[in-house]
GROMACS .gro file of C-alpha atoms in nm:
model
   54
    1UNK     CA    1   0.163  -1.542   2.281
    2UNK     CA    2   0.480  -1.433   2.388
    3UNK     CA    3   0.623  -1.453   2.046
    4UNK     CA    4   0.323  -1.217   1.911
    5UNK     CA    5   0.413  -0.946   2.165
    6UNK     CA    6   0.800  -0.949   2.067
    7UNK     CA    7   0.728  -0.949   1.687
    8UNK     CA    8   0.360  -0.733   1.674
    9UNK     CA    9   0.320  -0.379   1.660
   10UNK     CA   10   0.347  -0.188   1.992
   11UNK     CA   11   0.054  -0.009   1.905
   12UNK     CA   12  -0.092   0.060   2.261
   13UNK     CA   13   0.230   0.197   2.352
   14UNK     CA   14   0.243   0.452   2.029
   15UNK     CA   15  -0.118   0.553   2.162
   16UNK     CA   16  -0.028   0.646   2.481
   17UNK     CA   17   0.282   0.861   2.363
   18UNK     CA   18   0.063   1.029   2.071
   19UNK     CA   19  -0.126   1.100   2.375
   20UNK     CA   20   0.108   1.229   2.625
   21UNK     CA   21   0.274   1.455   2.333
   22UNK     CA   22  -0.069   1.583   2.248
   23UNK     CA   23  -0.116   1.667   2.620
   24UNK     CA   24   0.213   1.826   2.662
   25UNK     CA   25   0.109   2.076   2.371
   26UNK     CA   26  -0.192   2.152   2.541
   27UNK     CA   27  -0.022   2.215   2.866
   28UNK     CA   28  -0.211   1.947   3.073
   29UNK     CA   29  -0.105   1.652   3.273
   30UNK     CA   30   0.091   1.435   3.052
   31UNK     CA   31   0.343   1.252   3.264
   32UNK     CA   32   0.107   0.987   3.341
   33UNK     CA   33   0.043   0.973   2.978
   34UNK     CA   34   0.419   0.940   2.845
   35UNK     CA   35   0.507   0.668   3.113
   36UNK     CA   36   0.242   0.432   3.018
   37UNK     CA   37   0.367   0.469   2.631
   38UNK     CA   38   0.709   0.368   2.746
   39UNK     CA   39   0.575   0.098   2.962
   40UNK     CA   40   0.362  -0.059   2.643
   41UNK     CA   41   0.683  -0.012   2.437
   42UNK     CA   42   0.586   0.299   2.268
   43UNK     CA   43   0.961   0.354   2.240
   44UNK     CA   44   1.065   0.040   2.109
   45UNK     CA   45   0.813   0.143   1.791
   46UNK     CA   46   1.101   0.325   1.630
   47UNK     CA   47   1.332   0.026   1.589
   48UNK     CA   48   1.063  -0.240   1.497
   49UNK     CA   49   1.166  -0.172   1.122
   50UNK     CA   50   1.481  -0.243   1.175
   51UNK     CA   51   1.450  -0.572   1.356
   52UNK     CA   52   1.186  -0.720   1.140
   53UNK     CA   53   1.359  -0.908   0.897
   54UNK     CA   54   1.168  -1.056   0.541
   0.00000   0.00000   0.00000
């Protein structure tokens, strides 16, 4: 299980940033929303091309 989380998708954590950046463009509360995302590894979605290797 552990070895699914390092090599999956962090797609949770992508949802929660759409969602904070969707929030911040509608001027609401979107803190919340942004530090779950990087919490889920929302971030960690731009280098997962890079690690992955064939």
């Amino acid at each position: 299980m552990n070895e699914f989380g390092k090599k999956g998708f962090p797609l949770i954590g992508v949802i929660f940033l759409a969602l904070g950046i969707f929030k911040l463009i509608q001027g609401n509360d979107w803190v919340v929303w942004i530090i779950l995302g990087i919490l889920f590894g929302g971030l960690s979605a731009v280098s997962w091309r890079k690690d992955r290797q064939p």
